[in-house]
Every structure is written in structure tokens, then in C-alpha cells.
Amino acid sequence: MNKFLLCLFTLLLLKAELHAQFNIIPQPLEVNSTSKGSFNLSDKTQVVFKQQGLEKSASFLNTYLSQFYGFSLKQSKTSATQGIYLSLNNKTGKTTESSKITESSKPAETNQTTGNYSLEVKKEGIFISAATEEGVFYGVQTLIQLLDPNGKDKTLAVPFVKIKDEPRFQYRGMHLDVARHFSTVSFVKKYIDYLALHKMNYFHWHLTDDQGWRIEIKKYPKLTEIGSKRKGTITGFLPGNGNTNIPHGGFYTQEEIKAVVKYAADRYITVIPEIEMPGHASAALTAYSYLGCTGGPYKVQETFGVFDEVFCAGNEQTFTFFQDVIDEVAALFPAKYIHIGGDECPKTSWKKCPKCQQRMKDHQLKDEHELQSYFVQRMEKYINKKGKSIIGWDEILEGGLAPNATVMSWRGEEGGIEAAKQNHYAIMTPGNYMYFDYAQTAKRDSLTMPGLTTLEKVYSYEPIPAALPAESRKYILGAQANVWTEYMNNPSKIEYMIFPRMSALSEVVWSSKESRDWTSFQSRLKQQFNRYQLWNANYYKDALENSSKAK
Ligand code: ACM
Ligand code: ZN
């Protein structure tokens, strides 16, 4: 090795060392340790901010401090002797407006993000500034990670540091299936906090499926009266070795939904509701059997997989039903997106149904895939008229993509690639990397879906597919991990399945490609384990030992 290379190598090592010392996940863009020393954070410290909106960040910090360290800080508008200063500085960074995706201004390079911030800890105080409120919020998340997770006394030494940071992708998401197993509002809020602590900004809420309809729709009360309850659940892996015969149910009232949406918005997280159509319909059909091709009988499913009972695409009442449902859903969720599912819709009943066949003749649809596309496009038109856009699983490509749809690529990356080539936005959630219902160790430590997605596999994920032509890369909005709960029937199991993989995901979607480093991540993760413990969250403790990539 020549001298120059040796020097470069040492510098890189030093840089990695410096980053590791601060143990921040996701890895910020720039971390500089300016001088030795620390700022003492205690109940004498005040949070100082003047601009409206920043109280959300101050209040998140205070809740965290009081929950995990037993003290909170006074908030003030004027400078304090010991202060954490939060400020909006519109002169630096990107503004919220410039990041908006509009028809006339498609994102230029990959995609534009908001949320950049700077944080400085020095003798005089802690200074967090950003162009946007969410930027300040992310600065607070980084500050939280500078606090010793083992610190039990009421004075926390925050090391001097200068950080500049920005997210790589504008869509940084986690999904949660509450249909296979219901999660309480309180756990959903905790899950949203986990997202916030990882600088994620989308929560995809899978609200309806064969095993339960979980959102109150006032015009169709039987959806929850009947559709939210099942008589039991299989035991063991599909097809199961028995049945619990224990009724399982639960749903969210519209008031609860509003509270969750606000809770998320206070953490700069957008909630995307998923209302499945035209498949995964058993729970809804059990409540309103006229919506199915055969008229039933139907049941809220006690087992998992894919079922032939789907919404009838030939019956006008199906569209009336979904338009009514969308009216209520659109009013509850301010998100620009509504996810309409679209996955795993067998065509068996449509093939036999005179109404579906008639629809195909009337509209000269050559096969049932085109009928599904007709269904989705018709719903898209309705949703677009309400000023919203649809997201669908990648099956919505089959039979022709709806004109303004965003595709969630789950059966590998092909769906995302195809969508982007057709100038449609895509969110990458490929099963082999982003399915947190798959096992995280080859040792098969608990009942899971059969796939294997180790921590290192998650960490290695690159959301921009290599096969994508350069000009189409801007259509990849980001990535998301999916948490299907067939084999997760309690919060502790959900935590076990998401941690530490969610921490790896946060780096995939937030950190610059250049700063991603598996060795450094492993070292920083050790401190993250201490944070999980501080949060009293369950996690896979052997992830660092048993996490090498799947064979
Ligand atoms: C899916 O996993 N069925 C989207
Ligand atoms: Zn039909």
C-alpha cells in the first residue's frame, strides 16, 4: 500500500470511529467532533423556541425525558442560561414547498426530501435548526440518541458535536397489519413512536382483510359489528394443526382513528390507510353478502392465505359501497394517498359470475386481469376526484396500470422497475428484504412466515434497483418494511420481529448511500440495543451474531 492510500485508509477509519462514538442510527450525513467536553442536560435546562409549530418537537423531547429519565424541561421563548434552542431557519436547506411532487415539477435527481437539520452541542447550549418543522423534529431525534441510554441520574452529559443531516428518500415507511391480529390504539401509538425515533415518515395501516375489518364505517355498521370478529384462529403454521376457538376481534372507531392520525401528524408521520379491494374480501362479504359474486355464505376467516371470495366486479352496488367507504376514509385521513390493496385477487369467482362476465363483454375486456384493472381504474377516478392518489400492490400493473397510481413493489423489484419505466412512482417493499414477518435467523426461533430476512440482508438493501435506467430513478420514492401479523398475536412478538431490523431499515431510507457501512452499523447497534432496553421493547438479541445474509 502506498503512503497516500495508507493515509486515506487511516482517515476513513478515524471517520468511522468518530461516527461510531456517537452511535446515531440512522447515520447522519456529517458528524464532527469539534472539541472535547459535554453539555449537562438536567431539569434546569430549558427548551427555547419562538416559532409556532416547534412545540411539537419540544413536547416530544419532554415526553421522552419524563418517560425514560424521570424529568422534563421548562419551555421558554427567551434565552436561558442553559438552553436547548430550536429554530426554523428558512435560509438553509430545502423548503417544504420545493419538495412537493406536482405534475409540472417532477423531482430532478433521485427525489427531493425535506427534513434536513443541523445540530450543535457546545458549552453555550444545544442548537437545533432546520428549514422545516420536521427538520427540527429529526434534530430532536438525534439529540435523543446522544443521551446515555443507561443514564440513571438526573444530569445527562451530552457530548460536544456538530451534525449536519438530511434524509435520502422522501418515503420512509413501515406497515402494520391489524387485520390478522388486532393491535390496540395504545400499541399503534407506540409503533408510531418507534417510527418517529427512527426518522420515518409514513405509517401504512393495513385495516381490512379476510380475517377482520378494523375501521368503523358509519354507513355500513355491519362491517365492524360482524366483519371485525372471527370465532377462532388456526394454531401452528398454515394450514394449521388446530384452532384456538377463542374469538378474536377489534376495530377502531372513527374518533380513535382521528386521534391516531393526529398523534402521527404531531410526529411528522403521515398515515396511509389501506382498504383492500377487490380481493381479501371475506370479512366485508360476511357483513354484506350481496357484494360477492355468489352471495355466500361467507365467514370471517380463521385461517390465512388467499381466498376465492372476492368483491363482484360486475355488480354496481360494489362500486357504490366502495365510493361510500372512500368518502368516510378520505375524510378521516388527510394523507394524499389511499392504498387500495389490489394484491392476490383470484379470478375464480369472476370467471363463473354472469355479472362479471357481462361487465367484461360490455367494456370489451379481454380477460379477468383487465377486469381487475377496470375495477382499480374506476376507483382511482373516484379517489382522484377527491384530490387523493392511489397506491396499490404491484398486481395493479396487470391488465394495465391506472393512470396516476403509485405502485408498491412486493413480489421482488420488478413491479417497481416496471412502474418507474412507465413514469409512475414506486415504493420498494420487496419480500426478500423488506418483509419483517419472515424469520430473522435460520435457527427458526419462533413461528414465522417461511422466508428468511436477516438483519444484514435488510441493511444491504438498495432501494434504487440497479436494473433501472438512470432517467427513471427519480420515480423511486423510497422503501418500506411490511409487518404482516398472521404469526404475531401480541405487541411483544411484533417488537421482536421489527427490532433490530427497523433500525437497519432506517439507515437504508435515511442515510446517504456513501455513508452506509455494515461494520459501523453493527458497532452503533450495540448502543441501540441499550435504547430498546430503555424503552422496555422486545428485540432479537442475537441479531449481531446470527445475522449474516441469507444463503
Ligand atoms: C402482500 O404481501 N400480499 C402484499
Ligand atoms: Zn361477480
Coordinates of C-alpha atoms and ligand atoms in Angstrom, one line a residue:
M1 CA 0.0 0.0 0.0
N2 CA 1.5 3.4 -0.9
K3 CA 1.6 6.3 1.6
F4 CA -1.3 8.1 0.1
L5 CA -3.6 5.0 0.3
L6 CA -2.5 4.4 3.9
C7 CA -3.3 7.9 4.8
L8 CA -6.7 7.7 3.2
F9 CA -7.4 4.4 4.9
T10 CA -6.4 5.9 8.3
L11 CA -8.6 8.9 7.7
L12 CA -11.6 6.7 6.8
L13 CA -11.0 4.5 9.9
L14 CA -10.9 7.7 12.0
K15 CA -14.1 8.9 10.4
A16 CA -15.8 5.6 11.1
E17 CA -14.5 5.7 14.6
L18 CA -15.9 9.2 15.2
H19 CA -19.3 8.2 13.9
A20 CA -19.3 5.0 15.9
Q21 CA -18.5 7.0 19.0
F22 CA -21.8 8.8 18.8
N23 CA -23.8 5.7 17.9
I24 CA -26.5 7.5 15.9
I25 CA -28.9 5.5 13.8
P26 CA -29.7 6.3 11.1
Q27 CA -26.2 7.5 10.3
P28 CA -26.2 11.3 9.8
L29 CA -24.6 12.9 6.7
E30 CA -21.9 14.7 8.7
V31 CA -20.8 14.2 12.3
N32 CA -17.9 16.4 13.5
S33 CA -16.5 16.2 17.0
T34 CA -15.2 19.8 17.3
S35 CA -13.9 19.8 20.8
K36 CA -13.9 17.6 23.8
G37 CA -16.4 18.2 26.5
S38 CA -20.1 17.9 27.1
F39 CA -23.2 20.0 27.9
N40 CA -25.0 19.0 31.1
L41 CA -28.7 18.4 30.4
S42 CA -30.8 18.5 33.6
D43 CA -34.2 19.7 34.8
K44 CA -32.5 23.2 35.0
T45 CA -32.2 23.2 31.2
Q46 CA -34.9 25.0 29.2
V47 CA -36.2 24.4 25.7
V48 CA -36.2 27.7 24.0
F49 CA -38.1 28.4 20.8
K50 CA -40.1 31.2 19.3
Q51 CA -41.7 29.9 16.2
Q52 CA -45.1 28.3 16.1
G53 CA -45.1 24.6 15.4
L54 CA -41.9 23.8 17.3
E55 CA -43.8 23.0 20.4
K56 CA -44.4 19.6 18.8
S57 CA -40.7 18.9 18.9
A58 CA -40.3 20.3 22.4
S59 CA -43.1 18.3 23.7
F60 CA -41.8 15.0 22.1
L61 CA -38.5 15.6 23.8
N62 CA -40.2 16.3 27.1
T63 CA -42.4 13.2 27.0
Y64 CA -39.3 11.1 26.2
L65 CA -37.3 12.7 29.0
S66 CA -40.0 12.3 31.6
Q67 CA -40.9 8.7 30.5
F68 CA -37.3 7.4 30.4
Y69 CA -35.3 9.7 32.6
G70 CA -37.8 11.0 35.1
F71 CA -37.6 14.7 34.5
S72 CA -38.8 17.3 32.0
L73 CA -37.8 20.7 30.8
K74 CA -39.4 24.1 31.1
Q75 CA -40.3 25.7 27.8
S76 CA -39.4 29.3 27.2
K77 CA -39.5 32.0 24.4
T78 CA -36.4 33.8 25.7
S79 CA -32.9 32.7 26.1
A80 CA -31.9 30.7 29.2
T81 CA -28.6 30.2 30.9
Q82 CA -28.8 26.6 29.9
G83 CA -30.9 26.1 26.8
I84 CA -31.8 23.7 24.0
Y85 CA -32.5 26.2 21.2
L86 CA -34.9 25.1 18.5
S87 CA -35.3 27.3 15.5
L88 CA -36.6 27.5 11.9
N89 CA -34.1 28.8 9.5
N90 CA -35.6 29.2 6.1
K91 CA -32.4 30.4 4.6
T92 CA -30.7 27.0 4.6
G93 CA -31.9 23.7 3.2
K94 CA -34.9 22.9 1.1
T95 CA -38.3 24.2 1.9
T96 CA -41.4 22.1 2.2
E97 CA -42.8 23.6 -1.0
S98 CA -39.9 22.7 -3.2
S99 CA -40.2 19.1 -2.2
K100 CA -43.9 18.7 -3.3
I101 CA -44.4 16.4 -6.2
T102 CA -46.5 18.2 -8.8
E103 CA -47.3 17.3 -12.3
S104 CA -45.3 20.3 -13.6
S105 CA -42.3 19.9 -11.4
K106 CA -41.2 16.2 -11.2
P107 CA -38.3 15.7 -8.9
A108 CA -35.0 16.4 -10.5
E109 CA -32.3 13.9 -9.5
T110 CA -33.5 11.0 -7.4
N111 CA -36.1 12.6 -5.4
Q112 CA -36.2 15.7 -3.2
T113 CA -36.6 15.4 0.5
T114 CA -37.4 17.6 3.4
G115 CA -36.2 17.2 6.9
N116 CA -32.6 18.3 6.8
Y117 CA -31.3 19.9 10.0
S118 CA -28.2 20.9 11.8
L119 CA -27.4 20.2 15.5
E120 CA -24.7 21.6 17.5
V121 CA -23.8 20.8 21.1
K122 CA -21.4 23.2 22.7
K123 CA -20.7 24.9 26.0
E124 CA -23.3 27.6 25.4
G125 CA -26.2 25.2 24.7
I126 CA -27.7 22.8 22.2
F127 CA -28.7 24.3 19.0
I128 CA -31.1 22.6 16.5
S129 CA -32.1 24.5 13.4
A130 CA -33.8 23.5 10.2
A131 CA -35.8 24.9 7.3
T132 CA -38.9 22.9 8.3
E133 CA -40.6 21.8 11.4
E134 CA -39.9 18.2 10.7
G135 CA -36.2 19.0 10.3
V136 CA -36.2 20.3 13.9
F137 CA -38.1 17.2 14.9
Y138 CA -35.4 15.0 13.4
G139 CA -32.8 17.1 15.1
V140 CA -34.5 16.3 18.4
Q141 CA -34.4 12.5 17.5
T142 CA -30.7 12.8 17.0
L143 CA -30.3 14.6 20.3
I144 CA -32.2 11.8 22.0
Q145 CA -29.6 9.4 20.7
L146 CA -26.8 11.5 22.2
L147 CA -28.3 10.8 25.7
D148 CA -26.8 7.8 27.5
P149 CA -29.5 5.1 27.5
N150 CA -28.0 3.8 30.7
G151 CA -28.1 7.2 32.4
K152 CA -30.0 6.9 35.6
D153 CA -29.0 10.2 37.2
K154 CA -30.8 13.4 36.5
T155 CA -27.9 15.1 34.7
L156 CA -27.1 13.8 31.3
A157 CA -23.8 14.7 29.7
V158 CA -24.4 15.4 26.0
P159 CA -21.1 15.3 24.1
F160 CA -20.0 18.3 22.1
V161 CA -20.7 17.7 18.4
K162 CA -21.7 19.3 15.2
I163 CA -24.0 17.4 12.9
K164 CA -25.5 18.2 9.5
D165 CA -28.0 15.8 8.2
E166 CA -30.6 15.2 5.6
P167 CA -32.8 12.2 4.5
R168 CA -32.0 10.4 1.4
F169 CA -35.6 9.3 0.5
Q170 CA -38.8 11.1 0.8
Y171 CA -40.8 8.0 1.6
R172 CA -39.5 6.1 4.7
G173 CA -42.2 3.7 5.8
M174 CA -43.4 0.9 8.0
H175 CA -46.6 -1.0 7.5
L176 CA -48.7 -2.8 10.2
D177 CA -51.3 -5.4 9.5
V178 CA -54.0 -5.1 12.2
A179 CA -56.5 -7.4 10.4
R180 CA -54.8 -10.8 11.0
H181 CA -54.3 -9.8 14.6
F182 CA -55.7 -6.6 16.0
S183 CA -53.4 -4.1 17.7
T184 CA -54.8 -1.7 20.3
V185 CA -54.7 2.1 19.8
S186 CA -52.2 2.3 22.6
F187 CA -49.8 -0.1 20.8
V188 CA -50.4 1.6 17.4
K189 CA -49.3 4.8 19.1
K190 CA -46.2 3.1 20.5
Y191 CA -45.4 1.8 17.0
I192 CA -45.7 5.3 15.6
D193 CA -43.3 6.5 18.3
Y194 CA -40.9 3.8 17.1
L195 CA -41.2 5.1 13.6
A196 CA -40.6 8.7 14.8
L197 CA -37.5 7.6 16.8
H198 CA -36.1 6.2 13.5
K199 CA -36.9 9.3 11.5
M200 CA -39.5 7.5 9.4
N201 CA -42.4 9.5 7.9
Y202 CA -45.1 7.1 6.7
F203 CA -47.2 4.6 8.6
H204 CA -49.1 2.3 6.3
W205 CA -52.1 1.0 8.2
H206 CA -53.5 -2.3 6.8
L207 CA -57.0 -2.0 8.1
T208 CA -59.1 -4.6 6.2
D209 CA -58.6 -8.2 5.2
D210 CA -60.2 -11.7 5.2
Q211 CA -59.7 -12.1 8.9
G212 CA -61.1 -8.8 10.1
W213 CA -62.5 -5.4 9.1
R214 CA -61.0 -2.9 11.5
I215 CA -62.3 0.6 10.7
E216 CA -65.7 1.9 11.6
I217 CA -67.7 3.0 8.6
K218 CA -70.8 4.7 9.7
K219 CA -72.9 3.9 6.6
Y220 CA -72.1 0.2 6.8
P221 CA -72.2 -0.7 10.6
K222 CA -72.1 -4.4 10.0
L223 CA -68.6 -4.2 8.6
T224 CA -67.4 -3.9 12.2
E225 CA -70.4 -5.4 14.0
I226 CA -69.9 -8.7 12.1
G227 CA -66.8 -8.2 10.0
S228 CA -64.4 -7.4 12.9
K229 CA -65.0 -10.7 14.7
R230 CA -63.8 -14.2 14.0
K231 CA -64.6 -17.3 16.0
G232 CA -61.1 -18.6 16.3
T233 CA -57.6 -18.7 14.7
I234 CA -55.6 -21.6 13.5
T235 CA -52.7 -22.8 15.6
G236 CA -49.4 -23.6 14.1
F237 CA -48.3 -22.8 10.5
L238 CA -50.8 -22.7 7.7
P239 CA -52.9 -24.8 7.2
G240 CA -52.6 -25.2 11.0
N241 CA -52.7 -28.1 13.4
G242 CA -55.8 -26.9 15.3
N243 CA -57.9 -23.9 16.2
T244 CA -57.8 -21.7 19.3
N245 CA -61.6 -21.5 19.2
I246 CA -61.0 -18.2 21.0
P247 CA -63.0 -15.3 19.4
H248 CA -60.7 -12.6 18.1
G249 CA -61.9 -9.1 17.2
G250 CA -61.4 -5.4 17.5
F251 CA -61.8 -2.3 15.5
Y252 CA -61.1 1.4 15.6
T253 CA -63.9 3.9 16.0
Q254 CA -63.7 7.0 13.8
E255 CA -62.8 9.0 16.9
E256 CA -59.9 6.7 17.6
I257 CA -58.7 6.9 14.0
K258 CA -58.7 10.7 14.2
A259 CA -56.7 10.5 17.4
V260 CA -54.1 8.2 15.8
V261 CA -53.8 10.4 12.7
K262 CA -53.2 13.4 15.0
Y263 CA -50.7 11.5 17.1
A264 CA -48.8 10.6 14.0
A265 CA -49.0 14.1 12.5
D266 CA -47.5 15.6 15.7
R267 CA -44.6 13.3 14.9
Y268 CA -44.5 14.3 11.2
I269 CA -45.8 10.9 10.2
T270 CA -48.4 10.5 7.5
V271 CA -50.9 7.7 8.0
I272 CA -51.8 5.9 4.8
P273 CA -55.0 3.7 5.2
E274 CA -55.3 0.5 3.2
I275 CA -58.7 -0.6 2.2
E276 CA -58.3 -3.9 0.3
M277 CA -60.1 -4.3 -3.0
P278 CA -61.1 -6.4 -4.9
G279 CA -59.6 -9.4 -3.1
H280 CA -59.0 -10.2 0.6
A281 CA -62.7 -9.5 1.0
S282 CA -64.1 -12.3 3.3
A283 CA -64.7 -10.1 6.3
A284 CA -66.6 -7.5 4.4
L285 CA -68.6 -10.1 2.4
T286 CA -69.6 -11.8 5.7
A287 CA -71.1 -8.5 6.7
Y288 CA -72.7 -7.6 3.3
S289 CA -73.0 -10.8 1.3
Y290 CA -74.6 -9.1 -1.7
L291 CA -71.2 -7.6 -2.5
G292 CA -69.8 -11.1 -3.5
C293 CA -70.2 -12.9 -6.8
T294 CA -72.1 -15.9 -5.3
G295 CA -74.0 -14.2 -2.4
G296 CA -72.3 -16.5 0.1
P297 CA -72.4 -18.0 2.7
Y298 CA -69.2 -16.3 3.8
K299 CA -67.2 -16.3 7.0
V300 CA -64.6 -14.1 8.6
Q301 CA -61.6 -16.3 8.0
E302 CA -59.9 -18.2 10.9
T303 CA -57.0 -19.3 8.7
F304 CA -54.6 -17.4 6.4
G305 CA -53.6 -17.3 2.8
V306 CA -55.6 -16.3 -0.3
F307 CA -59.4 -16.9 -0.7
D308 CA -61.5 -17.2 -3.8
E309 CA -64.3 -15.0 -2.3
V310 CA -63.8 -11.5 -3.8
F311 CA -65.8 -8.4 -4.4
C312 CA -68.0 -8.8 -7.5
A313 CA -66.7 -6.5 -10.3
G314 CA -70.0 -6.8 -12.3
N315 CA -72.3 -5.5 -9.6
E316 CA -72.8 -1.7 -9.5
Q317 CA -73.5 -2.0 -5.8
T318 CA -69.9 -2.9 -5.2
F319 CA -68.8 0.4 -6.6
T320 CA -71.5 2.3 -4.6
F321 CA -70.2 0.5 -1.5
F322 CA -66.6 1.4 -2.1
Q323 CA -67.4 5.0 -3.0
D324 CA -69.3 5.4 0.3
V325 CA -66.4 3.8 2.2
I326 CA -63.9 6.0 0.5
D327 CA -66.0 9.1 1.3
E328 CA -65.6 8.3 5.0
V329 CA -62.0 7.2 4.8
A330 CA -60.9 10.3 2.8
A331 CA -62.5 12.5 5.4
L332 CA -60.6 10.7 8.2
F333 CA -57.1 10.6 6.7
P334 CA -55.5 13.9 5.5
A335 CA -52.9 11.8 3.6
K336 CA -52.6 12.4 -0.1
Y337 CA -52.6 8.7 -0.6
I338 CA -55.2 6.0 -0.1
H339 CA -53.9 2.4 -0.5
I340 CA -56.4 0.2 -2.3
G341 CA -54.6 -3.1 -2.0
G342 CA -55.1 -4.9 -5.3
D343 CA -53.0 -7.9 -4.4
E344 CA -53.7 -11.6 -4.5
C345 CA -57.2 -11.4 -6.1
P346 CA -58.0 -14.8 -7.5
K347 CA -60.1 -14.7 -10.6
T348 CA -62.0 -17.9 -10.0
S349 CA -65.3 -16.4 -8.9
W350 CA -65.2 -13.7 -11.6
K351 CA -64.8 -16.4 -14.3
K352 CA -68.0 -18.1 -13.1
C353 CA -70.0 -15.0 -12.4
P354 CA -72.6 -13.9 -15.0
K355 CA -72.4 -10.2 -13.8
C356 CA -68.6 -10.1 -14.0
Q357 CA -68.7 -11.8 -17.4
Q358 CA -71.3 -9.3 -18.6
R359 CA -69.1 -6.4 -17.4
M360 CA -66.2 -7.8 -19.4
K361 CA -68.4 -8.0 -22.6
D362 CA -69.8 -4.5 -22.1
H363 CA -66.3 -3.0 -21.8
Q364 CA -64.5 -5.3 -24.2
L365 CA -62.2 -6.5 -21.5
K366 CA -60.2 -9.4 -22.9
D367 CA -59.6 -11.3 -19.6
E368 CA -60.1 -11.1 -15.8
H369 CA -56.8 -9.2 -15.3
E370 CA -58.3 -6.4 -17.5
L371 CA -61.5 -6.6 -15.3
Q372 CA -59.3 -6.1 -12.2
S373 CA -57.7 -3.1 -14.0
Y374 CA -61.2 -1.8 -14.8
F375 CA -62.1 -2.1 -11.1
V376 CA -59.0 -0.3 -9.9
Q377 CA -59.1 2.4 -12.6
R378 CA -62.8 3.2 -11.8
M379 CA -61.9 3.5 -8.1
E380 CA -58.8 5.6 -8.9
K381 CA -61.0 8.1 -10.9
Y382 CA -63.3 8.4 -7.8
I383 CA -60.3 8.8 -5.4
N384 CA -58.6 11.3 -7.7
K385 CA -61.8 13.4 -7.9
K386 CA -61.4 13.7 -4.1
G387 CA -58.0 15.2 -4.6
K388 CA -56.2 12.0 -3.5
S389 CA -54.0 9.4 -5.3
I390 CA -54.0 5.7 -5.0
I391 CA -51.2 3.3 -4.1
G392 CA -51.6 -0.4 -5.0
W393 CA -49.6 -3.5 -4.6
D394 CA -47.8 -4.5 -7.8
E395 CA -50.6 -6.7 -9.1
I396 CA -52.2 -3.4 -10.2
L397 CA -49.8 -3.4 -13.1
E398 CA -51.5 -6.5 -14.5
G399 CA -54.2 -5.6 -17.1
G400 CA -53.0 -2.0 -17.3
L401 CA -51.9 0.5 -14.7
A402 CA -54.3 3.1 -13.5
P403 CA -53.1 6.5 -14.9
N404 CA -52.0 8.1 -11.6
A405 CA -51.2 5.1 -9.5
T406 CA -48.2 4.6 -7.3
V407 CA -47.0 1.0 -7.1
M408 CA -45.8 -0.8 -4.1
S409 CA -43.4 -3.4 -5.3
W410 CA -43.6 -6.5 -3.1
R411 CA -43.1 -9.5 -5.3
G412 CA -39.5 -8.6 -5.8
E413 CA -38.3 -5.4 -7.5
E414 CA -39.8 -6.0 -10.9
G415 CA -43.1 -4.2 -10.2
G416 CA -41.3 -1.1 -9.1
I417 CA -39.0 -1.2 -12.1
E418 CA -41.9 -1.6 -14.5
A419 CA -43.9 1.2 -12.8
A420 CA -40.9 3.6 -12.9
K421 CA -40.3 2.8 -16.6
Q422 CA -43.9 3.8 -17.2
N423 CA -43.2 7.1 -15.4
H424 CA -45.2 6.1 -12.3
Y425 CA -44.0 6.5 -8.8
A426 CA -43.0 3.3 -6.9
I427 CA -42.3 2.4 -3.3
M428 CA -40.0 -0.6 -2.8
T429 CA -41.1 -3.3 -0.4
P430 CA -39.6 -6.5 -1.9
G431 CA -40.3 -9.6 0.1
N432 CA -36.7 -10.8 0.5
Y433 CA -35.5 -7.7 2.1
M434 CA -38.5 -5.8 3.5
Y435 CA -40.8 -8.4 4.9
F436 CA -40.4 -8.4 8.6
D437 CA -42.8 -11.3 9.0
Y438 CA -40.0 -13.5 7.6
A439 CA -37.7 -15.2 10.1
Q440 CA -34.6 -13.2 11.1
T441 CA -32.5 -16.2 11.8
A442 CA -32.0 -19.6 10.1
K443 CA -32.4 -21.1 13.6
R444 CA -36.2 -20.5 13.2
D445 CA -36.6 -19.3 16.8
S446 CA -40.4 -18.8 16.5
L447 CA -43.4 -19.3 14.3
T448 CA -43.0 -17.1 11.2
M449 CA -43.6 -16.9 7.5
P450 CA -41.2 -19.3 5.8
G451 CA -38.8 -16.6 4.3
L452 CA -35.5 -15.6 5.8
T453 CA -34.7 -11.9 6.1
T454 CA -31.6 -11.4 8.3
L455 CA -30.5 -8.0 9.7
E456 CA -27.6 -7.9 7.3
K457 CA -30.0 -8.6 4.4
V458 CA -32.2 -5.7 5.4
Y459 CA -29.1 -3.5 5.8
S460 CA -27.8 -4.4 2.4
Y461 CA -31.0 -3.3 0.6
E462 CA -30.5 -0.6 -2.1
P463 CA -34.0 0.9 -2.9
I464 CA -32.9 2.1 -6.4
P465 CA -32.7 -1.1 -8.5
A466 CA -29.5 -1.5 -10.4
A467 CA -31.6 -2.5 -13.4
L468 CA -33.5 0.8 -13.5
P469 CA -32.4 3.2 -16.3
A470 CA -30.9 6.4 -14.9
E471 CA -33.8 8.6 -16.1
S472 CA -36.4 6.5 -14.2
R473 CA -34.6 6.6 -10.8
K474 CA -36.5 9.7 -9.7
Y475 CA -39.7 7.6 -9.6
I476 CA -38.5 5.5 -6.7
L477 CA -39.9 7.4 -3.7
G478 CA -38.3 5.2 -1.1
A479 CA -38.8 1.9 0.7
Q480 CA -41.0 0.4 3.4
A481 CA -41.0 -2.8 5.5
N482 CA -44.2 -4.8 5.9
V483 CA -45.3 -6.4 9.1
W484 CA -48.0 -9.0 8.3
T485 CA -49.3 -10.4 11.6
E486 CA -50.5 -13.9 10.9
Y487 CA -47.9 -15.2 13.4
M488 CA -47.7 -12.2 15.6
N489 CA -50.6 -12.1 18.1
N490 CA -49.2 -9.7 20.7
P491 CA -47.1 -6.5 20.9
S492 CA -44.1 -8.2 22.3
K493 CA -43.9 -10.5 19.2
I494 CA -44.3 -7.5 16.9
E495 CA -41.4 -5.8 18.7
Y496 CA -39.3 -8.9 18.4
M497 CA -39.9 -9.0 14.7
I498 CA -39.2 -5.3 14.0
F499 CA -36.2 -4.9 16.2
P500 CA -33.4 -4.5 15.2
R501 CA -34.4 -4.8 11.6
M502 CA -36.3 -1.5 11.7
S503 CA -33.0 0.2 12.8
A504 CA -31.3 -1.2 9.7
L505 CA -34.2 -0.1 7.5
S506 CA -34.0 3.5 8.9
E507 CA -30.4 3.6 7.6
V508 CA -31.5 2.3 4.2
V509 CA -34.0 5.0 3.7
W510 CA -32.4 7.9 5.5
S511 CA -28.6 7.7 5.3
S512 CA -26.6 8.6 2.2
K513 CA -25.6 5.7 0.1
E514 CA -22.0 6.6 0.6
S515 CA -22.2 6.5 4.4
R516 CA -23.8 3.1 4.6
D517 CA -21.4 0.8 6.3
W518 CA -22.3 -2.6 7.8
T519 CA -19.3 -2.7 10.2
S520 CA -20.1 0.8 11.6
F521 CA -23.8 -0.1 11.8
Q522 CA -23.0 -3.2 13.9
S523 CA -20.9 -1.2 16.3
R524 CA -23.6 1.5 16.6
L525 CA -26.3 -1.1 17.0
K526 CA -24.9 -2.2 20.3
Q527 CA -25.9 1.1 21.8
Q528 CA -29.3 0.9 20.1
F529 CA -29.8 -2.4 22.0
N530 CA -29.5 -0.4 25.2
R531 CA -32.1 2.1 23.8
Y532 CA -34.5 -0.8 23.2
Q533 CA -34.0 -1.8 26.8
L534 CA -34.6 1.7 28.0
W535 CA -37.9 1.6 26.0
N536 CA -38.7 -1.8 27.5
A537 CA -39.1 -3.0 24.0
N538 CA -38.6 -6.7 23.0
Y539 CA -35.9 -7.3 20.3
Y540 CA -33.9 -10.1 18.8
K541 CA -30.9 -10.1 21.0
D542 CA -28.7 -12.4 18.9
A543 CA -29.1 -10.4 15.7
L544 CA -25.5 -9.4 15.5
E545 CA -24.3 -13.0 15.9
N546 CA -26.8 -14.6 13.7
S547 CA -27.5 -12.0 11.1
S548 CA -25.4 -12.8 8.1
K549 CA -27.1 -12.6 4.8
A550 CA -29.4 -15.4 3.8
K551 CA -27.8 -18.1 1.7
Ligands
ACM1 C1 -48.8 -8.9 0.0 O1 -47.9 -9.3 0.7 N1 -49.8 -9.7 -0.2 C2 -48.8 -7.6 -0.5
ZN2 ZN -69.1 -11.1 -10.0

